Amino acid sequence: MLNRTFGCVRFVWNRTLAWRRGRYDAGRATTSFTQANAYLTAMKATGDLAWLNEVASVPLQQAIRHQQVAYASFFAGRARYPRYKSRTGRQSAEYTRSGFRYRGGRLFLAKMTAPLTFTWSWPDVDPAAIDPSTVTVSRDPCGRWYVSFAVDVPSPVQLPATGAVVGVDLGIKDFAVTSDGQKIANPRHLQRKARNLARYQRRLARCQQGSANRIKARAKVARAHRKIRAARTDFLHKASTRLVRDHDVIVIEDLAVRNMLRNRSLAKAISDCGWATFRAMVEYKCKRYGRHMIVIGRWYPSSKTCSACGHLLASLGLSTRTWPCPSCGTRHDRDINAAKNILAAGLAVTGANPGDACGADISHSGTTRVRSAVKQEPPGVSLGIPVPQGGE
């Protein structure tokens, strides 16, 4: 029944998406949720599509609702244009309160007579005590089944203040380097599993199209990707949680990841890092636990600016990992220096006092003047790209 429901949800999504695109291409006509829902009703009333009535109607209506949200996100610039769903990808069906019944830890879905058996993943929460508002059943490409409950929970307890601020420079050699000198190693999950993944992909390529062996081989490839994705997500959660727990203010750099992926030599390594996911995790965890996150502009020359005196190098190649400042003579580690400059730029935007939790070597503003490191009060600053000093 669930497999049939997945197929019906996918069919409704694809048919409605094609209908909406056809209406817009023919007469530039937009489609509201009411019109799309009426189109679903008309589809179920036709004789050749009467099999849509064999599954629960709630997941089909939710597919229309999700498509409306996808269009709204696209026009708002938050997401790309909605795409057609594939039968080989992740399948899901969402049930609202009218489509399921949850009593004493037992889940009954519409059109199903027996309760859905599941394994509870939250040992600290009693499954019989929750009151879910929606239930989502999904199946990933490797054949694993999941059921997700949406439950209202109280706001989390705010973390106590630590008085620490930190700047974070993301990279490939080291996943992240902080302004206090800590380096988080890049685990390179995809690179470590590349040989096994390549072997599974070769086996898949040798299988005949449409055969049972090809289905099994495709599931092994999907299973290998799932393990890599799970390991990466676990690492990003642990790294982001540690930063949010130990610091009140976190300053990171705005990276154009989509543009950086156009570099053929670094695209795979950049994708394996998961910078965008890491930033999203830090952002929502800061909001949840009362921390403050600052994002500075992507054009700020953090790597080639001296964090001690503000001198700006004319150029700095990617292969140069350490460099001496020609103005003050300070020798910098490229990544640590960038993290210090990122922190100074973020504090300059907010007007915070960098001396509260850091040394004097990050108190400069990034302007053409050299700031004294004696007085740790925030001077008047104007954030921008530093100008080379001394006529250099």
Coordinates of C-alpha atoms in Angstrom, one line a residue, residues 135-318:
V135 CA 3.4 11.9 9.8
T136 CA 5.8 11.4 6.9
V137 CA 6.6 7.9 5.6
S138 CA 9.6 7.8 3.2
R139 CA 11.8 5.3 1.5
D140 CA 15.4 6.1 0.3
P141 CA 16.9 4.7 -2.9
C142 CA 18.8 2.0 -1.0
G143 CA 15.5 0.5 0.3
R144 CA 15.5 1.9 3.9
W145 CA 12.1 3.0 5.3
Y146 CA 11.5 5.9 7.7
V147 CA 8.6 7.4 9.5
S148 CA 8.9 10.9 10.8
F149 CA 6.7 12.6 13.4
A150 CA 6.2 16.4 13.6
V151 CA 5.6 17.2 17.2
D152 CA 5.4 20.6 19.1
V153 CA 8.1 20.8 21.7
P154 CA 8.9 23.5 24.2
S155 CA 11.7 26.0 23.4
P156 CA 15.1 24.7 24.3
V157 CA 17.0 26.1 27.3
Q158 CA 19.3 29.0 26.4
L159 CA 23.0 28.2 26.8
P160 CA 24.9 30.1 29.5
A161 CA 27.1 33.0 28.3
T162 CA 30.8 32.1 27.8
G163 CA 32.1 35.6 26.9
A164 CA 34.0 34.1 24.0
V165 CA 33.9 35.2 20.3
V166 CA 35.5 33.4 17.4
G167 CA 36.1 33.8 13.7
V168 CA 36.0 30.7 11.5
D169 CA 37.8 30.3 8.2
L170 CA 36.5 27.3 6.1
G171 CA 38.9 25.5 3.8
I172 CA 39.8 22.2 2.2
K173 CA 43.1 21.3 3.7
D174 CA 41.6 21.9 7.2
F175 CA 37.8 21.9 7.3
A176 CA 37.8 24.9 9.6
V177 CA 40.4 27.1 11.4
T178 CA 39.3 29.3 14.2
S179 CA 40.8 32.7 15.3
D180 CA 42.2 31.2 18.5
G181 CA 44.4 28.8 16.5
Q182 CA 42.2 25.6 16.6
K183 CA 42.2 23.5 13.5
I184 CA 39.4 21.1 12.7
A185 CA 40.7 18.4 10.3
N186 CA 38.8 17.7 7.1
P187 CA 37.7 14.0 7.3
R188 CA 37.3 13.8 3.5
H189 CA 34.5 11.2 3.7
L190 CA 34.0 10.9 -0.1
Q191 CA 37.7 10.4 -0.7
R192 CA 38.0 7.6 1.9
K193 CA 35.1 5.7 0.4
A194 CA 36.0 6.5 -3.3
R195 CA 37.4 3.0 -4.1
N196 CA 34.4 1.1 -2.8
L197 CA 32.0 3.5 -4.5
A198 CA 33.9 3.2 -7.8
R199 CA 33.7 -0.6 -7.6
Y200 CA 29.9 -0.5 -7.0
Q201 CA 29.5 1.9 -9.9
R202 CA 31.5 -0.3 -12.3
R203 CA 29.3 -3.3 -11.3
L204 CA 26.2 -1.1 -12.0
A205 CA 27.5 -0.1 -15.4
R206 CA 28.0 -3.7 -16.5
C207 CA 24.4 -4.7 -15.6
Q208 CA 21.8 -4.9 -18.3
Q209 CA 19.1 -2.2 -18.3
G210 CA 15.9 -3.3 -16.5
S211 CA 17.4 -6.4 -15.0
A212 CA 17.0 -7.5 -11.4
N213 CA 20.8 -7.5 -10.9
R214 CA 20.9 -3.8 -12.0
I215 CA 18.3 -3.0 -9.3
K216 CA 20.5 -4.7 -6.7
A217 CA 23.6 -3.0 -8.0
R218 CA 21.9 0.4 -7.9
A219 CA 20.8 -0.2 -4.3
K220 CA 24.4 -0.9 -3.4
V221 CA 25.5 2.4 -4.9
A222 CA 22.8 4.2 -3.1
R223 CA 23.8 2.5 0.2
A224 CA 27.4 3.6 -0.3
H225 CA 26.3 7.2 -0.8
R226 CA 24.0 7.0 2.2
K227 CA 26.9 6.0 4.5
I228 CA 29.0 8.8 3.2
R229 CA 26.2 11.3 3.7
A230 CA 25.5 10.0 7.2
A231 CA 29.1 10.3 8.2
R232 CA 29.4 13.8 6.8
T233 CA 26.2 14.9 8.5
D234 CA 27.4 13.5 11.8
F235 CA 30.7 15.4 11.6
L236 CA 29.0 18.7 10.6
H237 CA 26.6 18.4 13.6
K238 CA 29.4 17.7 16.0
A239 CA 31.6 20.5 14.7
S240 CA 28.7 23.1 14.6
T241 CA 27.4 22.1 18.1
R242 CA 30.9 22.5 19.6
L243 CA 31.3 26.0 18.1
V244 CA 27.8 27.1 19.3
R245 CA 28.3 25.7 22.8
D246 CA 31.7 27.3 23.4
H247 CA 31.2 30.8 21.9
D248 CA 28.7 33.6 22.2
V249 CA 29.5 35.2 18.9
I250 CA 30.6 33.3 15.7
V251 CA 31.8 35.1 12.7
I252 CA 32.0 33.3 9.3
E253 CA 32.7 34.3 5.7
D254 CA 30.0 34.3 3.1
L255 CA 31.2 31.8 0.5
A256 CA 29.9 31.5 -3.0
V257 CA 29.9 27.7 -3.0
R258 CA 27.9 27.4 -6.2
N259 CA 30.4 29.5 -8.1
M260 CA 33.3 27.7 -6.5
L261 CA 31.9 24.3 -7.7
R262 CA 32.7 25.4 -11.3
N263 CA 36.4 24.8 -10.6
R264 CA 36.8 21.3 -12.0
S265 CA 39.9 20.6 -10.0
L266 CA 38.3 21.4 -6.6
A267 CA 34.6 20.7 -7.2
K268 CA 34.6 17.2 -5.7
A269 CA 36.6 18.3 -2.6
I270 CA 34.4 21.4 -2.1
S271 CA 31.2 19.3 -2.3
D272 CA 32.6 16.8 0.1
C273 CA 33.2 19.5 2.7
G274 CA 29.6 20.6 3.0
W275 CA 30.2 24.2 3.8
A276 CA 26.7 25.4 3.0
T277 CA 25.2 22.7 5.3
F278 CA 27.6 23.7 8.0
R279 CA 26.7 27.3 7.8
A280 CA 22.9 26.4 7.9
M281 CA 23.5 24.3 11.0
V282 CA 25.4 27.0 12.8
E283 CA 22.7 29.6 11.9
Y284 CA 19.8 27.6 13.2
K285 CA 21.6 26.4 16.3
C286 CA 22.6 30.0 17.2
K287 CA 19.0 31.1 16.9
R288 CA 17.8 28.1 19.0
Y289 CA 20.3 28.6 21.9
G290 CA 20.6 32.4 22.0
R291 CA 24.0 32.8 20.3
H292 CA 24.9 35.4 17.7
M293 CA 26.2 34.7 14.2
I294 CA 27.8 37.3 11.9
V295 CA 28.4 36.8 8.2
I296 CA 30.9 39.1 6.5
G297 CA 31.1 39.7 2.8
R298 CA 32.8 37.3 0.5
W299 CA 35.1 39.9 -1.1
Y300 CA 36.9 40.8 2.2
P301 CA 40.6 39.9 1.6
S302 CA 41.0 38.0 4.9
S303 CA 43.9 35.7 3.8
K304 CA 46.2 38.4 2.4
T305 CA 45.7 41.0 5.1
C306 CA 48.0 41.2 8.0
S307 CA 46.0 40.7 11.2
A308 CA 48.7 42.5 13.2
C309 CA 49.1 45.8 11.3
G310 CA 46.5 45.7 8.5
H311 CA 49.0 45.5 5.6
L312 CA 47.5 44.2 2.4
L313 CA 49.5 42.0 0.0
A314 CA 49.1 42.5 -3.7
S315 CA 48.6 38.8 -4.3
L316 CA 48.7 35.5 -2.4
G317 CA 48.6 32.2 -4.2
L318 CA 46.7 29.2 -2.9

